[in-house]
mmCIF file of C-alpha atoms and ligand atoms in Angstrom:
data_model
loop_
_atom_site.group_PDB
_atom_site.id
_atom_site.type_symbol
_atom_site.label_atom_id
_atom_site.label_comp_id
_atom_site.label_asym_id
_atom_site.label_seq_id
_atom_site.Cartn_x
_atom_site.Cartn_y
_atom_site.Cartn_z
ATOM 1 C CA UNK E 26 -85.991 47.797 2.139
ATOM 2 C CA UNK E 27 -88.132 49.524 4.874
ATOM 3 C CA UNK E 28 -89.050 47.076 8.123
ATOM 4 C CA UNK E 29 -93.078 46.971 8.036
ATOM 5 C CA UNK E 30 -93.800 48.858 10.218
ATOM 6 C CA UNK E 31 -92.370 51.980 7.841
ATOM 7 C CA UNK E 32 -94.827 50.797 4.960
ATOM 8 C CA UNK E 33 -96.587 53.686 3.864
ATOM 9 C CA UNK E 34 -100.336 52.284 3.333
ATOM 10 C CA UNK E 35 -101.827 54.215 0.577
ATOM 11 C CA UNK E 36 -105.591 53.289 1.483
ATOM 12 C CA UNK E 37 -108.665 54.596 -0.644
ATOM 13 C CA UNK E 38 -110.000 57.885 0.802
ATOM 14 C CA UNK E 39 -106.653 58.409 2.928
ATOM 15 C CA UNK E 40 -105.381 61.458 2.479
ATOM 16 C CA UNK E 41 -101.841 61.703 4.444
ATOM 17 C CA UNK E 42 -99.808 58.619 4.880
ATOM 18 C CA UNK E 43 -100.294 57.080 8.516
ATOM 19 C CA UNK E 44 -97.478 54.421 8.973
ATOM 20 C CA UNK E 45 -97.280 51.742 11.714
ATOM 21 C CA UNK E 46 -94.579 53.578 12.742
ATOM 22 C CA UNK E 47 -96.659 56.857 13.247
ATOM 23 C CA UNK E 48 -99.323 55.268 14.903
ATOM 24 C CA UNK E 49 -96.578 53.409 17.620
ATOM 25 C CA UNK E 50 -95.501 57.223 18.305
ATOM 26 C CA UNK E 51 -98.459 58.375 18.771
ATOM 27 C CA UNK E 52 -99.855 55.826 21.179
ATOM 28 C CA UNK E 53 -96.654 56.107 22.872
ATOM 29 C CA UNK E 54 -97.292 60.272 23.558
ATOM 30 C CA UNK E 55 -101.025 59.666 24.166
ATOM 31 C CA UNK E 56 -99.822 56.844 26.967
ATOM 32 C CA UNK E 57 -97.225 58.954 28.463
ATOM 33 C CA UNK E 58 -98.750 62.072 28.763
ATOM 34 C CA UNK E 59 -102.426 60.802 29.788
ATOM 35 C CA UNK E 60 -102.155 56.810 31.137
ATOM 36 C CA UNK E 61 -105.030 56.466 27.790
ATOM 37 C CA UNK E 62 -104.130 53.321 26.038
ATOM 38 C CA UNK E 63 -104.681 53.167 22.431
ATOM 39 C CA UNK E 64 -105.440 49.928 20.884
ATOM 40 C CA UNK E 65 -104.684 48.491 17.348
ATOM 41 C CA UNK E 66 -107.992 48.770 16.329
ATOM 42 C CA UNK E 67 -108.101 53.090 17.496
ATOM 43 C CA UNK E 68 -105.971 53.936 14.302
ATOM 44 C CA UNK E 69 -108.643 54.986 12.107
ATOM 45 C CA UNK E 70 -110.225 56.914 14.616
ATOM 46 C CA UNK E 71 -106.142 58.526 15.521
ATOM 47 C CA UNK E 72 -106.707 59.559 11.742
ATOM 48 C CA UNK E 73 -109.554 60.839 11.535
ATOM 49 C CA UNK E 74 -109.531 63.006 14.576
ATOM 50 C CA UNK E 75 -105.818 64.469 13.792
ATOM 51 C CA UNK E 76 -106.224 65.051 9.961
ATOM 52 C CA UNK E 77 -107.764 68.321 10.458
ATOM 53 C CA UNK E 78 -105.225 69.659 12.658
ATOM 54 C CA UNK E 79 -102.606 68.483 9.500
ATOM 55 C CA UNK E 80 -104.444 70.177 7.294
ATOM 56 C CA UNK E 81 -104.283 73.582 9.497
ATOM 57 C CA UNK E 82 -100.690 72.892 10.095
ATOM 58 C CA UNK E 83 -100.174 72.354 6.110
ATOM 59 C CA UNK E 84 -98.098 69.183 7.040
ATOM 60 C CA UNK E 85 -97.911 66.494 3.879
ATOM 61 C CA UNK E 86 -98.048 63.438 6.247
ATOM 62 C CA UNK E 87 -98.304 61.852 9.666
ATOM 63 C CA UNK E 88 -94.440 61.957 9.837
ATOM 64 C CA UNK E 89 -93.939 65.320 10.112
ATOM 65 C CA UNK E 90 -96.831 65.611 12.486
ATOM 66 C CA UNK E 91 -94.971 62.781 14.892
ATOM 67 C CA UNK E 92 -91.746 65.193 14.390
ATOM 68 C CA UNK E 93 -93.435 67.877 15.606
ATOM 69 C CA UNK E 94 -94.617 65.817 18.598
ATOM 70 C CA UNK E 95 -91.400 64.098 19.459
ATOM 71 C CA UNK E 96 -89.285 67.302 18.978
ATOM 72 C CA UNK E 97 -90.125 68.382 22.240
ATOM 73 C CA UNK E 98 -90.409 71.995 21.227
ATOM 74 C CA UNK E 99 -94.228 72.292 21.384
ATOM 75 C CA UNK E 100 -96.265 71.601 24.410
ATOM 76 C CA UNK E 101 -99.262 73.030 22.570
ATOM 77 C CA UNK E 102 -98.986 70.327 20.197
ATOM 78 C CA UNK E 103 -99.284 67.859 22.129
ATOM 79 C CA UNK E 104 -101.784 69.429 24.270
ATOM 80 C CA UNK E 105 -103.621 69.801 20.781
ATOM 81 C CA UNK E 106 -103.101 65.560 20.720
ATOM 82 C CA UNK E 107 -104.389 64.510 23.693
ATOM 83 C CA UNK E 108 -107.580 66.670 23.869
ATOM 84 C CA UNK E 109 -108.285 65.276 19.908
ATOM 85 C CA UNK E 110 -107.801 61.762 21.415
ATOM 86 C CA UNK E 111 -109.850 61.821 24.817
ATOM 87 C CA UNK E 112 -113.402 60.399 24.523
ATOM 88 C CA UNK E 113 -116.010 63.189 26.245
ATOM 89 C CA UNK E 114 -119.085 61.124 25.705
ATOM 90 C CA UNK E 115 -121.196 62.731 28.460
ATOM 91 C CA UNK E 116 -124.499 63.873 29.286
ATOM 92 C CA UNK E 117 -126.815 65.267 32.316
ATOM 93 C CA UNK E 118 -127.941 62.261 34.355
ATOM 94 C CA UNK E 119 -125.877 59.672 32.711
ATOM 95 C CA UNK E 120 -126.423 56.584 34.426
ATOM 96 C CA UNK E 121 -129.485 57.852 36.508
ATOM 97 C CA UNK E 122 -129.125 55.538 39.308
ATOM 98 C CA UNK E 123 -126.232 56.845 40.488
ATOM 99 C CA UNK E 124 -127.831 60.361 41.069
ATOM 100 C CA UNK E 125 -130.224 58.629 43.049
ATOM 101 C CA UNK E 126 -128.290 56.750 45.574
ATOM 102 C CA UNK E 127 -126.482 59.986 45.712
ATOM 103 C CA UNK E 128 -129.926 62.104 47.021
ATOM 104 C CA UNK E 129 -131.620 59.447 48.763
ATOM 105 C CA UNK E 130 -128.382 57.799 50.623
ATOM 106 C CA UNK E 131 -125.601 59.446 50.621
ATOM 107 C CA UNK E 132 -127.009 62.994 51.258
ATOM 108 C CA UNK E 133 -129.201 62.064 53.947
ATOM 109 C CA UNK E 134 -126.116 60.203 55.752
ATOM 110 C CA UNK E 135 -123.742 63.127 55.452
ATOM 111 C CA UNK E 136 -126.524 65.473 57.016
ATOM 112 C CA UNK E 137 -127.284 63.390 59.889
ATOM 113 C CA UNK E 138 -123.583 62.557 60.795
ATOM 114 C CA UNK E 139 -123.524 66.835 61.078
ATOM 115 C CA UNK E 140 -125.952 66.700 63.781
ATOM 116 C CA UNK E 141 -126.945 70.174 64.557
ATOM 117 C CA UNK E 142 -123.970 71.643 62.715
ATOM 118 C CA UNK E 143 -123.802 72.630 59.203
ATOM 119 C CA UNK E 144 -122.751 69.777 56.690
ATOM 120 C CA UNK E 145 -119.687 70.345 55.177
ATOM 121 C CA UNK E 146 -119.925 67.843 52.073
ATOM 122 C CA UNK E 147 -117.018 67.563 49.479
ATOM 123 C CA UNK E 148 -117.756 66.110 46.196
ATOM 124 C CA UNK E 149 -114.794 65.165 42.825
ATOM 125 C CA UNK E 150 -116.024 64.812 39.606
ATOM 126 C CA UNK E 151 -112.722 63.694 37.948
ATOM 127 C CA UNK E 152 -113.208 63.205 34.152
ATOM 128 C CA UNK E 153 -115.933 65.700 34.515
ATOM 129 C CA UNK E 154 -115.920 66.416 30.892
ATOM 130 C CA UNK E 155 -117.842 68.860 29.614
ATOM 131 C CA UNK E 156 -119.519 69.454 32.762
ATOM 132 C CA UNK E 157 -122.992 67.918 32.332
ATOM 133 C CA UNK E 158 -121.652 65.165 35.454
ATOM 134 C CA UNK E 159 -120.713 68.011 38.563
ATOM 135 C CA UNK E 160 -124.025 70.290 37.231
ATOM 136 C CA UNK E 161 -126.063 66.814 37.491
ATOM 137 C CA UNK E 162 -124.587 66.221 41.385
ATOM 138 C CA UNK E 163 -124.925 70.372 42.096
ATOM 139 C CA UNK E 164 -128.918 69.809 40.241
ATOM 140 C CA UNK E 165 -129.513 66.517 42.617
ATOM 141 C CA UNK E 166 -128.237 68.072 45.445
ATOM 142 C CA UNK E 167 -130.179 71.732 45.193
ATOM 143 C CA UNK E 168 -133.108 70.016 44.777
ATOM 144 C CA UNK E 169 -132.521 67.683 47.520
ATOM 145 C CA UNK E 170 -131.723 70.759 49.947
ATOM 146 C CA UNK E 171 -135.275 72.332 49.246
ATOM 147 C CA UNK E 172 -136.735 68.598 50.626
ATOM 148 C CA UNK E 173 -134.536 68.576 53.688
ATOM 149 C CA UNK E 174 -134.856 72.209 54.464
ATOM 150 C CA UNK E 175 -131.273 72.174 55.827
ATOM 151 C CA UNK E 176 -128.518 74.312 54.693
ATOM 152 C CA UNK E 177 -124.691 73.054 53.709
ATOM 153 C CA UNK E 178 -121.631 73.996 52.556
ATOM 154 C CA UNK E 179 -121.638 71.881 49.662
ATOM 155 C CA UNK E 180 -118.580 72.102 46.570
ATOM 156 C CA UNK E 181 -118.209 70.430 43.978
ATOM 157 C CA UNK E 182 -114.631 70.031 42.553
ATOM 158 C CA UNK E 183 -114.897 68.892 38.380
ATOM 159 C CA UNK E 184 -111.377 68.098 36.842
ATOM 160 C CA UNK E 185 -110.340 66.870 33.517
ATOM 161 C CA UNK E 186 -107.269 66.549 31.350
ATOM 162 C CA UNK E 187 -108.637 67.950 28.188
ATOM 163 C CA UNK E 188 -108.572 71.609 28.251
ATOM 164 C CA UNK E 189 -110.804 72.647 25.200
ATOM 165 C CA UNK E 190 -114.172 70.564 26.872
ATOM 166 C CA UNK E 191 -113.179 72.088 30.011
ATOM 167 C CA UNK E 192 -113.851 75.300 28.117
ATOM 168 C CA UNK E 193 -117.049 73.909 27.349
ATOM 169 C CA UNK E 194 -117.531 73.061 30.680
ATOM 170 C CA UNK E 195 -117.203 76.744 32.197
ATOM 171 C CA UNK E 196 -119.382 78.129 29.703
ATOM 172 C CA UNK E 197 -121.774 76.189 30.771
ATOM 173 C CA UNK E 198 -123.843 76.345 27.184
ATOM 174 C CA UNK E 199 -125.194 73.512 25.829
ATOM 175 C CA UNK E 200 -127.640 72.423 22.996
ATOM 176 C CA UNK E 201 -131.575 72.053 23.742
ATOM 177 C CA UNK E 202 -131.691 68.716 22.746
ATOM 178 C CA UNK E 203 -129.586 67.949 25.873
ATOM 179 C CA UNK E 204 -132.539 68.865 28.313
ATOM 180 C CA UNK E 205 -133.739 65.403 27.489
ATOM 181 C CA UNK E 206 -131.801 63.507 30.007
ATOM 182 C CA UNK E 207 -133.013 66.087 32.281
ATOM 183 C CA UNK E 208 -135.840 64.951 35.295
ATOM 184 C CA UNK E 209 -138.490 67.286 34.090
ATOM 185 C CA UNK E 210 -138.736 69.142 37.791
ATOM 186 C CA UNK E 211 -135.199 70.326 36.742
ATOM 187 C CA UNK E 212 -135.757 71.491 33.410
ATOM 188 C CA UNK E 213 -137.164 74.908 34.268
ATOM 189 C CA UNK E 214 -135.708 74.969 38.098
ATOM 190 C CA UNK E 215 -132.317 75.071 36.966
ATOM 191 C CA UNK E 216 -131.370 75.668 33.614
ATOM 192 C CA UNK E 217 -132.599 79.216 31.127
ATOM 193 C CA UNK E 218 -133.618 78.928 28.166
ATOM 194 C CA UNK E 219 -133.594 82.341 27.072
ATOM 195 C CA UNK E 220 -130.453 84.391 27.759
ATOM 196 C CA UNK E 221 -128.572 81.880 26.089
ATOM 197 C CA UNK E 222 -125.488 82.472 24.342
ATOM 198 C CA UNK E 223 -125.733 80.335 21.222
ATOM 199 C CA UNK E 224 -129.105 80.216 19.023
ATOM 200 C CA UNK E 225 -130.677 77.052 20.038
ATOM 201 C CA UNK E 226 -128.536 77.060 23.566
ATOM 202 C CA UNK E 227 -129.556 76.517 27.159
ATOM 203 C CA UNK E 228 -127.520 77.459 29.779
ATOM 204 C CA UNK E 229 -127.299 75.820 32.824
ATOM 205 C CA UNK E 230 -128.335 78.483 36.108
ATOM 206 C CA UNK E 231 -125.942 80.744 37.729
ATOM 207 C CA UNK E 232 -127.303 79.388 41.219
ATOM 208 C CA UNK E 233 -125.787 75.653 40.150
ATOM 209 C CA UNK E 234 -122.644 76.569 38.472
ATOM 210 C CA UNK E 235 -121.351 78.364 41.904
ATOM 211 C CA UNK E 236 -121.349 74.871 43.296
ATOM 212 C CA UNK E 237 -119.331 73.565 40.925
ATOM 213 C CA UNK E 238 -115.033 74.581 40.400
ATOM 214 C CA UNK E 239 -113.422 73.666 37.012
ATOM 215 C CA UNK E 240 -109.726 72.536 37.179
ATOM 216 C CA UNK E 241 -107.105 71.368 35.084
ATOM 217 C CA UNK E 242 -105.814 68.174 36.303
ATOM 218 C CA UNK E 243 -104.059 64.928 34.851
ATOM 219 C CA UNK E 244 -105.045 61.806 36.809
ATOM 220 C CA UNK E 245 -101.916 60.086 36.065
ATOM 221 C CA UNK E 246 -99.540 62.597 37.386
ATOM 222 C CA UNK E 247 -99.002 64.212 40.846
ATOM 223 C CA UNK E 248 -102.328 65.819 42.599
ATOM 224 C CA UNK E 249 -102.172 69.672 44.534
ATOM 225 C CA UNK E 250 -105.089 68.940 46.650
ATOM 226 C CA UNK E 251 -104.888 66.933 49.735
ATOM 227 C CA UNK E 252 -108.939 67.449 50.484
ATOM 228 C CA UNK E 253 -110.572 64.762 52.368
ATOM 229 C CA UNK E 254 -113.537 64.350 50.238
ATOM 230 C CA UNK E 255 -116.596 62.226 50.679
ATOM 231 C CA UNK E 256 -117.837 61.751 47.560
ATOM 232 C CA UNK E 257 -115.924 60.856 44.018
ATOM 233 C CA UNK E 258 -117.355 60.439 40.543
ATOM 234 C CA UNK E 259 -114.839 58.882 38.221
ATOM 235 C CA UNK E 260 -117.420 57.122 36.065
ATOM 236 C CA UNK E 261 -116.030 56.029 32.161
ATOM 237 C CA UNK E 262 -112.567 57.431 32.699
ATOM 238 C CA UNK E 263 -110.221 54.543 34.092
ATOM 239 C CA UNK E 264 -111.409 52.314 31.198
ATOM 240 C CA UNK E 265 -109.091 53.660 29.016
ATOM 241 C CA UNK E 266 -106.273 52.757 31.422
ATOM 242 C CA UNK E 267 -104.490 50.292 31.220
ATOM 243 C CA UNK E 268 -104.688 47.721 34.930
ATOM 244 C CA UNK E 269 -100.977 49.368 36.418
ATOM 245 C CA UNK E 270 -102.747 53.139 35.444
ATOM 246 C CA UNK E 271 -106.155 52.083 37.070
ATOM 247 C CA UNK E 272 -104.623 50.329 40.235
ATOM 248 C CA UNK E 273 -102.713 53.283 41.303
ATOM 249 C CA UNK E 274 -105.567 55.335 40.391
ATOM 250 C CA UNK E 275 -108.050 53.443 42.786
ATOM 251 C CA UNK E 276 -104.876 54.029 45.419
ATOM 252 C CA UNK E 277 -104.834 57.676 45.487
ATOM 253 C CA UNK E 278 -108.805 57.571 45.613
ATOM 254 C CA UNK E 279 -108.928 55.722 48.854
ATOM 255 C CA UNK E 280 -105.862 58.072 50.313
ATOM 256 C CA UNK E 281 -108.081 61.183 49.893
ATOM 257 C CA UNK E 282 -111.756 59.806 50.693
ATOM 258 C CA UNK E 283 -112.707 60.337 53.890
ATOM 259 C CA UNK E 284 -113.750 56.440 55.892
ATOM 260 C CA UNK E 285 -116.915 55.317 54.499
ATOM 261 C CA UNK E 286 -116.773 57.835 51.825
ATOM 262 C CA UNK E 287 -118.345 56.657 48.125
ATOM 263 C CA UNK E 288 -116.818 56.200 44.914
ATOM 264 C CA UNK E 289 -119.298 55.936 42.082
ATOM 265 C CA UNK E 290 -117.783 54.032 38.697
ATOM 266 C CA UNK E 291 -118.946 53.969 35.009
ATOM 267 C CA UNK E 292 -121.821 50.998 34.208
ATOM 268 C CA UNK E 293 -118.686 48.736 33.224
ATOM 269 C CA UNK E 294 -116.407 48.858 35.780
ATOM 270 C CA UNK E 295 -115.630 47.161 38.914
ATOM 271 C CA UNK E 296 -113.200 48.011 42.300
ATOM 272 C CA UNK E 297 -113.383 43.876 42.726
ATOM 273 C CA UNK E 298 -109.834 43.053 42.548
ATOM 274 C CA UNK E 299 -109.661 46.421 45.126
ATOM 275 C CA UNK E 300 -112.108 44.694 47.651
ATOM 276 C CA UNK E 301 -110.115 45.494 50.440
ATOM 277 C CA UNK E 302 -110.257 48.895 50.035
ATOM 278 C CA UNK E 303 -113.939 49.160 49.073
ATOM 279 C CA UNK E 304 -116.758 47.322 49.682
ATOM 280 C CA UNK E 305 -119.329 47.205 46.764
ATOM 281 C CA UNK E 306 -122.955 49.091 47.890
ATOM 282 C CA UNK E 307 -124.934 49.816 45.187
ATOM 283 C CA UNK E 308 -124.896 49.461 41.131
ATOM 284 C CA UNK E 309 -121.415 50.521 40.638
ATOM 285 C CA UNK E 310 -121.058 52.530 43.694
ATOM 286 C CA UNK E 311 -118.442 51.703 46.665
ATOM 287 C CA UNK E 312 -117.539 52.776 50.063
ATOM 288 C CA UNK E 313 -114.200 52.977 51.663
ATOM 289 C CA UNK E 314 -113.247 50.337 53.805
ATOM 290 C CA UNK E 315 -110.426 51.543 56.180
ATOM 291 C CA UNK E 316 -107.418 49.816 55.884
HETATM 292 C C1 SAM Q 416 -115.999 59.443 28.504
HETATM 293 S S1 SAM Q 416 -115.627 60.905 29.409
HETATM 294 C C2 SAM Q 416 -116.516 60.601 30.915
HETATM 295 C C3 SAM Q 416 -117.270 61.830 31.391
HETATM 296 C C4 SAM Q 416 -118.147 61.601 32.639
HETATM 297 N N1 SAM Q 416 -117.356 61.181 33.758
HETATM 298 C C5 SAM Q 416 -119.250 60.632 32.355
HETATM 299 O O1 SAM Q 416 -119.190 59.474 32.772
HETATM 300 O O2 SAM Q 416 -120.227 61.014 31.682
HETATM 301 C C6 SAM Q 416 -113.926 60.578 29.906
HETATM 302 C C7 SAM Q 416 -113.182 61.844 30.337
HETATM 303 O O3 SAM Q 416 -111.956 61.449 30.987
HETATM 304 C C8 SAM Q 416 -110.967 62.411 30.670
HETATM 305 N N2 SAM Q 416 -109.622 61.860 30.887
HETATM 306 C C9 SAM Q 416 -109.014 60.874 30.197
HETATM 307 N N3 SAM Q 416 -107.775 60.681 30.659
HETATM 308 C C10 SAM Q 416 -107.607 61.550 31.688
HETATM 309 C C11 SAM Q 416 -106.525 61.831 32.567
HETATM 310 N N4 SAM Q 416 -105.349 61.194 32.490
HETATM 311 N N5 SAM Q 416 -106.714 62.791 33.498
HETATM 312 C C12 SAM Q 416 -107.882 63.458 33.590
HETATM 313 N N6 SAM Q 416 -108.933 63.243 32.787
HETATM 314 C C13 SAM Q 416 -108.787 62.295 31.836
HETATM 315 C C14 SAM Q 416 -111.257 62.748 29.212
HETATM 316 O O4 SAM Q 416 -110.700 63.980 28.827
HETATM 317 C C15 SAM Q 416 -112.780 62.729 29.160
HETATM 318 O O5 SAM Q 416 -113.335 64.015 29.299
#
């Protein structure tokens, strides 16, 4: 007799048996290797996003697939896992507000403290995605600089754990339809519409992707850069974390903002249990406290 959890469930429309028992390994990987917690409920959507790659691999079921995973022969494979298990729902402007607060306060107070000098402002987009989040803050903050007048050294750092949308991310190509989100202004200013590299394509302008670096980097595990920066985006990343992953997370955020420096979070999440550390100053945006 097999325990449960080694039940194969031959379901309608399934083509490779999934066990419990595959599933537990899986979450387990996903966990380890990215902090990204997969509920109960995510195993049709663990299916469905991996039965492709079994397919291409000719495997006959989810079992061989976890042997492959748990040999620990092939880092590919499990680099394969994690970026067909990360959610990249993004677009330009996403949560519009915070693009605001970003040109009308946060700008304006990192000029000023310059003085006569040259602003040197530091921005993270960690979970950046597929890149429509950094090319929104480069977009907000070109356009802001023609206002002021002023120059800056501005740079945008945009990291992300899942290598294939950071692909995406450096091509900077994306469909038409995602010009919508766009503030009109911006439409024309900074994207071009016609030496684009796929048939229906827009490509965002050379003049805002030189803000903007692409890295490879897992939030979970150690960090290479020790820059003080003054503004971080993590918006719709930590809520797949589980509250350990997130907590130590929000740590290493205060460590490298600069005093007073802003963290902006995704529409459903809040710093309050970290009120200490930040102090809450707009929708979803917070500023370090010194501790
Ligand atoms: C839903 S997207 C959010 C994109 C963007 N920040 C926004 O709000 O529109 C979440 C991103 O977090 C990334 N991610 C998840 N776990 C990560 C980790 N451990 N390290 C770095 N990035 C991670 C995913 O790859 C994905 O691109």
């Amino acid at each position: 007799m097999y325990p449960a959890s080694h039940v194969i469930e031959k379901r309608s429309g399934f083509e490779f048996p999934f066990t419990q028992a595959d599933f537990q390994t899986i979450v387990r990987i996903v966990y380890e290797r990215s902090g990204i917690v997969l509920a109960a409920s995510k195993r049709d959507m663990a299916y469905a996003r991996l039965v492709q790659r079994l397919r291409a691999l000719g495997l006959n079921s989810f079992r061989e697939y976890c042997e492959i995973l748990s040999s620990g022969k092939s880092v590919d494979e499990i680099g394969f896992l994690i970026n067909a298990i990360t959610t990249n729902l993004t677009k330009f402007f996403r949560e519009a507000h915070h693009f605001e607060h970003f040109r009308s306060q946060v700008l304006p107070e990192l000029v000023k403290s310059a003085g006569a000098g040259v602003p040197r402002i530091r921005v993270w987009s960690a979970g950046c995605s597929s890149g429509e989040e950094p090319y929104s803050i480069a977009m907000t903050a070109l356009a802001a600089r023609t206002q002021t007048g002023r120059d800056w050294d501005l740079q945008i750092l945009a990291t992300d754990l899942d290598t294939a949308t950071l692909e995406q991310a450096k091509a900077a190509v994306y469909p038409k339809a995602s010009l919508e989100s766009v503030p009109a202004p911006m439409r024309e200013r900074f994207f071009d519409v016609h030496a684009h590299a796929k048939p229906g394509g827009i490509r965002v302008s050379k003049q805002v992707q030189a803000l903007v670096t692409f890295k490879h980097l897992n939030l979970i595990k150690p960090w290479p850069s020790s820059t003080n920066f003054d503004v971080i985006f993590c918006r719709n990343v930590a809520i797949y974390f589980d509250a350990k992953t997130k907590a130590a997370l929000i740590d290493r955020f205060h460590s490298l903002l600069r005093e007073g420096g802003w963290l902006y979070v995704g529409h459903s999440e809040s710093l309050h249990e970290h009120q200490h550390k930040f102090k809450l100053t707009g929708r979803t945006v917070y500023q370090k406290i010194k501790t």
